[in-house]
CSV table of C-alpha atoms in Angstrom, one decimal:
chain,number,residue,atom,x,y,z
A,1,UNK,CA,90.0,4.8,-60.1
A,2,UNK,CA,90.3,1.1,-60.8
A,3,UNK,CA,93.4,-0.7,-61.9
A,4,UNK,CA,92.1,-1.2,-65.4
A,5,UNK,CA,91.1,2.5,-65.7
A,6,UNK,CA,94.5,3.6,-64.5
A,7,UNK,CA,96.2,1.3,-67.1
A,8,UNK,CA,93.9,2.6,-69.8
A,9,UNK,CA,94.6,6.2,-68.9
A,10,UNK,CA,98.4,5.6,-68.8
A,11,UNK,CA,98.3,3.8,-72.2
A,12,UNK,CA,96.3,6.7,-73.6
A,13,UNK,CA,98.9,9.3,-72.4
A,14,UNK,CA,101.7,7.1,-73.8
A,15,UNK,CA,99.9,7.0,-77.2
A,16,UNK,CA,99.6,10.8,-77.1
A,17,UNK,CA,103.3,11.1,-76.3
A,18,UNK,CA,104.3,8.9,-79.2
A,19,UNK,CA,101.9,10.4,-81.8
A,20,UNK,CA,101.1,8.6,-85.0
A,21,UNK,CA,103.5,10.2,-87.4
A,22,UNK,CA,101.1,11.7,-89.9
A,23,UNK,CA,104.0,13.1,-91.9
A,24,UNK,CA,102.4,14.9,-94.9
A,25,UNK,CA,101.5,17.9,-92.7
A,26,UNK,CA,104.0,19.7,-90.4
A,27,UNK,CA,103.0,20.0,-86.8
A,28,UNK,CA,103.1,23.8,-86.9
A,29,UNK,CA,100.4,23.8,-89.6
A,30,UNK,CA,98.3,21.4,-87.5
A,31,UNK,CA,98.7,23.5,-84.4
A,32,UNK,CA,97.7,26.6,-86.3
A,33,UNK,CA,94.7,24.9,-87.8
A,34,UNK,CA,93.4,23.7,-84.5
A,35,UNK,CA,93.9,27.1,-82.8
A,36,UNK,CA,91.9,28.7,-85.7
A,37,UNK,CA,89.2,26.1,-85.4
A,38,UNK,CA,88.9,26.7,-81.6
A,39,UNK,CA,88.7,30.5,-82.1
A,40,UNK,CA,86.0,30.2,-84.7
A,41,UNK,CA,84.1,27.6,-82.6
A,42,UNK,CA,84.2,29.8,-79.5
A,43,UNK,CA,83.1,32.9,-81.4
A,44,UNK,CA,79.9,31.3,-82.6
A,45,UNK,CA,76.7,32.4,-81.0
A,46,UNK,CA,75.0,30.5,-78.3
A,47,UNK,CA,72.0,29.8,-80.5
A,48,UNK,CA,73.9,29.3,-83.7
A,49,UNK,CA,73.5,25.5,-84.0
A,50,UNK,CA,73.9,25.5,-87.8
A,51,UNK,CA,77.4,27.1,-87.8
A,52,UNK,CA,78.6,24.8,-84.9
A,53,UNK,CA,77.2,21.7,-86.7
A,54,UNK,CA,78.9,22.8,-89.9
A,55,UNK,CA,82.3,23.0,-88.2
A,56,UNK,CA,82.1,19.3,-87.5
A,57,UNK,CA,83.3,18.8,-91.1
A,58,UNK,CA,86.9,19.1,-89.8
A,59,UNK,CA,86.6,16.2,-87.2
A,60,UNK,CA,84.8,14.1,-89.8
A,61,UNK,CA,87.6,14.8,-92.2
A,62,UNK,CA,90.2,13.6,-89.6
A,63,UNK,CA,88.2,10.4,-89.0
A,64,UNK,CA,87.5,9.5,-92.6
A,65,UNK,CA,90.7,10.6,-94.4
A,66,UNK,CA,93.4,10.6,-91.7
A,67,UNK,CA,92.1,7.6,-89.7
A,68,UNK,CA,92.2,9.4,-86.4
A,69,UNK,CA,90.3,7.2,-83.9
A,70,UNK,CA,88.3,10.1,-82.3
A,71,UNK,CA,85.6,7.8,-80.9
A,72,UNK,CA,88.1,5.7,-78.9
A,73,UNK,CA,89.9,8.9,-77.7
A,74,UNK,CA,86.6,10.4,-76.5
A,75,UNK,CA,85.8,7.2,-74.6
A,76,UNK,CA,89.1,7.5,-72.8
A,77,UNK,CA,88.8,11.2,-72.1
A,78,UNK,CA,85.1,11.6,-71.6
A,79,UNK,CA,85.6,13.2,-68.3
A,80,UNK,CA,86.9,16.4,-70.1
A,81,UNK,CA,83.3,17.0,-71.1
A,82,UNK,CA,82.0,17.1,-67.5
A,83,UNK,CA,82.7,20.8,-66.9
A,84,UNK,CA,80.9,21.7,-70.1
A,85,UNK,CA,77.8,19.7,-69.2
A,86,UNK,CA,77.8,21.2,-65.7
A,87,UNK,CA,78.2,24.7,-67.1
A,88,UNK,CA,75.2,24.5,-69.4
A,89,UNK,CA,72.9,22.4,-67.2
A,90,UNK,CA,71.3,25.4,-65.7
A,91,UNK,CA,70.5,27.1,-69.0
A,92,UNK,CA,67.1,25.3,-69.5
A,93,UNK,CA,65.9,26.6,-66.2
A,94,UNK,CA,66.8,30.3,-66.7
A,95,UNK,CA,66.2,30.8,-70.4
A,96,UNK,CA,62.6,29.7,-71.1
A,97,UNK,CA,61.8,31.8,-74.1
A,98,UNK,CA,60.8,29.8,-77.1
A,99,UNK,CA,63.2,30.4,-80.0
A,100,UNK,CA,62.4,27.5,-82.3
A,101,UNK,CA,59.2,25.7,-83.3
A,102,UNK,CA,59.4,22.4,-85.1
A,103,UNK,CA,55.9,21.3,-85.9
A,104,UNK,CA,54.2,20.9,-82.6
A,105,UNK,CA,57.5,20.9,-80.7
A,106,UNK,CA,58.7,24.1,-79.0
A,107,UNK,CA,62.3,24.5,-78.2
A,108,UNK,CA,63.3,27.1,-75.6
A,109,UNK,CA,66.5,29.1,-75.7
A,110,UNK,CA,67.9,27.3,-72.7
A,111,UNK,CA,67.7,23.9,-74.3
A,112,UNK,CA,69.1,25.2,-77.6
A,113,UNK,CA,72.0,27.0,-75.9
A,114,UNK,CA,72.7,23.8,-73.9
A,115,UNK,CA,72.8,21.7,-77.0
A,116,UNK,CA,75.1,24.2,-78.8
A,117,UNK,CA,77.4,24.3,-75.7
A,118,UNK,CA,77.5,20.5,-75.5
A,119,UNK,CA,78.3,20.2,-79.2
A,120,UNK,CA,81.0,22.9,-78.9
A,121,UNK,CA,82.6,20.9,-76.0
A,122,UNK,CA,82.6,17.6,-78.1
A,123,UNK,CA,84.1,19.3,-81.1
A,124,UNK,CA,86.7,21.2,-79.0
A,125,UNK,CA,87.8,18.0,-77.2
A,126,UNK,CA,87.8,16.1,-80.5
A,127,UNK,CA,90.1,18.4,-82.4
A,128,UNK,CA,92.4,18.8,-79.4
A,129,UNK,CA,92.7,15.0,-79.0
A,130,UNK,CA,93.3,14.7,-82.7
A,131,UNK,CA,96.2,17.2,-82.6
A,132,UNK,CA,97.7,15.3,-79.7
A,133,UNK,CA,97.2,11.9,-81.4
A,134,UNK,CA,98.6,12.9,-84.8
A,135,UNK,CA,101.4,15.2,-83.7
A,136,UNK,CA,102.4,14.0,-80.3
A,137,UNK,CA,103.5,16.0,-77.3
A,138,UNK,CA,107.1,16.5,-78.6
A,139,UNK,CA,105.7,17.6,-82.0
A,140,UNK,CA,103.6,20.3,-80.4
A,141,UNK,CA,106.5,21.5,-78.4
A,142,UNK,CA,108.6,21.6,-81.5
A,143,UNK,CA,105.8,23.6,-83.3
A,144,UNK,CA,105.9,26.1,-80.5
A,145,UNK,CA,109.6,26.5,-81.0
A,146,UNK,CA,109.1,26.9,-84.7
A,147,UNK,CA,106.7,29.8,-84.0
A,148,UNK,CA,109.4,31.5,-81.8
A,149,UNK,CA,107.2,31.3,-78.7
A,150,UNK,CA,109.0,31.5,-75.3
A,151,UNK,CA,110.7,28.2,-74.6
A,152,UNK,CA,108.9,27.9,-71.3
A,153,UNK,CA,105.6,27.3,-73.3
A,154,UNK,CA,106.8,24.1,-74.8
A,155,UNK,CA,108.7,22.9,-71.7
A,156,UNK,CA,105.6,23.5,-69.5
A,157,UNK,CA,103.5,21.5,-72.0
A,158,UNK,CA,105.9,18.6,-71.8
A,159,UNK,CA,106.2,18.7,-68.0
A,160,UNK,CA,102.4,18.8,-67.6
A,161,UNK,CA,102.0,15.7,-69.7
A,162,UNK,CA,104.6,13.8,-67.6
A,163,UNK,CA,103.1,15.1,-64.4
A,164,UNK,CA,99.6,13.8,-65.3
A,165,UNK,CA,101.1,10.3,-66.0
A,166,UNK,CA,102.9,10.4,-62.6
A,167,UNK,CA,99.8,11.4,-60.8
A,168,UNK,CA,97.8,8.5,-62.3
A,169,UNK,CA,100.6,6.1,-61.4
A,170,UNK,CA,100.8,7.4,-57.8
A,171,UNK,CA,97.0,7.1,-57.5
A,172,UNK,CA,97.2,3.5,-58.5
A,173,UNK,CA,100.0,2.8,-56.0
A,174,UNK,CA,98.2,4.5,-53.2
A,175,UNK,CA,94.9,2.8,-53.9
A,176,UNK,CA,96.7,-0.6,-53.9
A,177,UNK,CA,98.4,0.2,-50.7
A,178,UNK,CA,95.1,1.3,-49.1
A,179,UNK,CA,93.5,-2.0,-50.2
A,180,UNK,CA,96.4,-4.2,-48.8
A,181,UNK,CA,96.3,-2.4,-45.5
A,182,UNK,CA,92.5,-2.6,-45.1
A,183,UNK,CA,91.5,-5.3,-42.6
A,184,UNK,CA,88.4,-6.1,-44.6
A,185,UNK,CA,90.1,-6.1,-47.9
A,186,UNK,CA,87.9,-3.2,-49.1
A,187,UNK,CA,89.2,-1.7,-52.3
A,188,UNK,CA,87.1,1.4,-52.2
A,189,UNK,CA,88.5,4.4,-50.3
A,190,UNK,CA,86.1,5.6,-47.5
A,191,UNK,CA,84.9,9.2,-47.4
A,192,UNK,CA,86.8,9.8,-44.2
A,193,UNK,CA,90.1,9.1,-46.0
A,194,UNK,CA,89.4,11.2,-49.1
A,195,UNK,CA,91.1,14.3,-47.6
A,196,UNK,CA,94.3,12.6,-46.4
A,197,UNK,CA,94.4,10.5,-49.6
A,198,UNK,CA,94.4,13.6,-51.9
A,199,UNK,CA,96.9,15.4,-49.7
A,200,UNK,CA,99.4,12.6,-49.7
A,201,UNK,CA,98.8,12.1,-53.5
A,202,UNK,CA,99.7,15.7,-54.2
A,203,UNK,CA,102.8,15.6,-51.9
A,204,UNK,CA,104.1,12.3,-53.4
A,205,UNK,CA,103.4,13.6,-57.0
A,206,UNK,CA,105.3,16.9,-56.2
A,207,UNK,CA,108.2,14.9,-54.9
A,208,UNK,CA,108.4,12.8,-58.0
A,209,UNK,CA,108.0,15.9,-60.2
A,210,UNK,CA,110.9,17.6,-58.4
A,211,UNK,CA,113.0,14.6,-59.1
A,212,UNK,CA,112.1,14.7,-62.8
A,213,UNK,CA,112.8,18.4,-63.1
A,214,UNK,CA,116.2,17.9,-61.4
A,215,UNK,CA,117.0,15.1,-63.8
A,216,UNK,CA,116.1,17.3,-66.8
A,217,UNK,CA,118.2,20.2,-65.4
A,218,UNK,CA,121.2,17.9,-65.1
A,219,UNK,CA,120.7,16.9,-68.7
A,220,UNK,CA,120.4,20.5,-69.9
A,221,UNK,CA,116.7,20.1,-70.7
A,222,UNK,CA,115.5,23.2,-68.7
A,223,UNK,CA,118.2,25.8,-69.1
A,224,UNK,CA,120.0,24.4,-72.1
A,225,UNK,CA,120.3,26.2,-75.4
A,226,UNK,CA,117.1,26.9,-77.3
A,227,UNK,CA,116.4,24.5,-80.1
A,228,UNK,CA,114.4,25.8,-83.0
A,229,UNK,CA,112.6,23.0,-84.8
A,230,UNK,CA,112.4,23.1,-88.6
A,231,UNK,CA,109.0,23.9,-90.0
A,232,UNK,CA,109.3,21.0,-92.4
A,233,UNK,CA,110.5,18.4,-89.9
A,234,UNK,CA,107.5,16.1,-90.6
A,235,UNK,CA,106.2,17.5,-93.9
A,236,UNK,CA,106.8,20.0,-96.6
A,237,UNK,CA,106.3,23.8,-96.3
A,238,UNK,CA,103.9,23.8,-99.2
A,239,UNK,CA,101.7,21.1,-97.8
A,240,UNK,CA,101.6,22.9,-94.5
A,241,UNK,CA,100.6,26.2,-96.1
A,242,UNK,CA,97.9,24.6,-98.2
A,243,UNK,CA,96.6,22.7,-95.2
A,244,UNK,CA,96.4,25.7,-92.9
A,245,UNK,CA,95.1,28.3,-95.4
A,246,UNK,CA,92.5,25.8,-96.8
A,247,UNK,CA,91.0,24.9,-93.5
A,248,UNK,CA,91.1,28.5,-92.2
A,249,UNK,CA,89.2,29.5,-95.3
A,250,UNK,CA,86.6,26.8,-94.6
A,251,UNK,CA,86.2,27.9,-91.0
A,252,UNK,CA,85.8,31.6,-91.8
A,253,UNK,CA,83.3,30.8,-94.6
A,254,UNK,CA,81.2,28.7,-92.2
A,255,UNK,CA,81.4,31.5,-89.6
A,256,UNK,CA,80.6,34.5,-91.7
A,257,UNK,CA,78.8,33.2,-94.8
A,258,UNK,CA,76.6,30.7,-92.9
A,259,UNK,CA,76.1,28.2,-95.7
A,260,UNK,CA,74.1,25.7,-93.6
A,261,UNK,CA,71.6,28.5,-92.7
A,262,UNK,CA,71.1,29.4,-96.4
A,263,UNK,CA,70.7,25.7,-97.4
A,264,UNK,CA,68.1,25.3,-94.6
A,265,UNK,CA,66.2,28.4,-95.8
A,266,UNK,CA,66.2,27.0,-99.4
A,267,UNK,CA,64.9,23.7,-98.2
A,268,UNK,CA,62.2,25.2,-96.1
A,269,UNK,CA,61.2,27.6,-98.9
A,270,UNK,CA,60.9,24.7,-101.4
A,271,UNK,CA,58.7,22.8,-99.0
């Protein structure tokens, strides 16, 4: 990872930590809406492109009306889509049955399922990043407290965020140290050093993580009294209820009523 990439990743994590203070909707409503979106998205069929495409109305709403820079966020966290692409890359080779004909073009089930899976990955990453961007890490932890979830859930979420930042910083330090000690001034790490590099990175990151946990324990952040966040800490109760129920109704309508499929049938019937 280059120095500019490390700096960009650390800046992105700090932006997530701060959040953007979109105050008209409480964090607990945003968290519930995103969870409902992901459940409906994952329950869609592997060939149901119309329903998955219709669910993109929520990310489009976030970009157009709440000014969430999803394109910039996806550019920074594009690597989160790699497992999805690798998971569906074999579908075109195994599922060769033709399921769709568009003029003279035949689309097999493997390519259609691969496209649906890729779109699901993009939408899932987009809404997750939008939640982090608009609510912030602390806001999500407070929302978990508001839902009366075990306190370890929110604390684990906060610690994981900090540990990711520490691992990125340790990677940058070790890469610079490797470059300065190299006789030829080579900045790239050779394949023979990959194993020791990863092992030392994990050990150094664990040492720093232990220091952070010890500091939080001394300040009462781990075993201290549980703090229940107010539901309306960043917005009103009414706005949160309307936001959550409205979007859940939209998601369920798209999932079970299939409006895009009916619109497509009407268009094809008219033609």
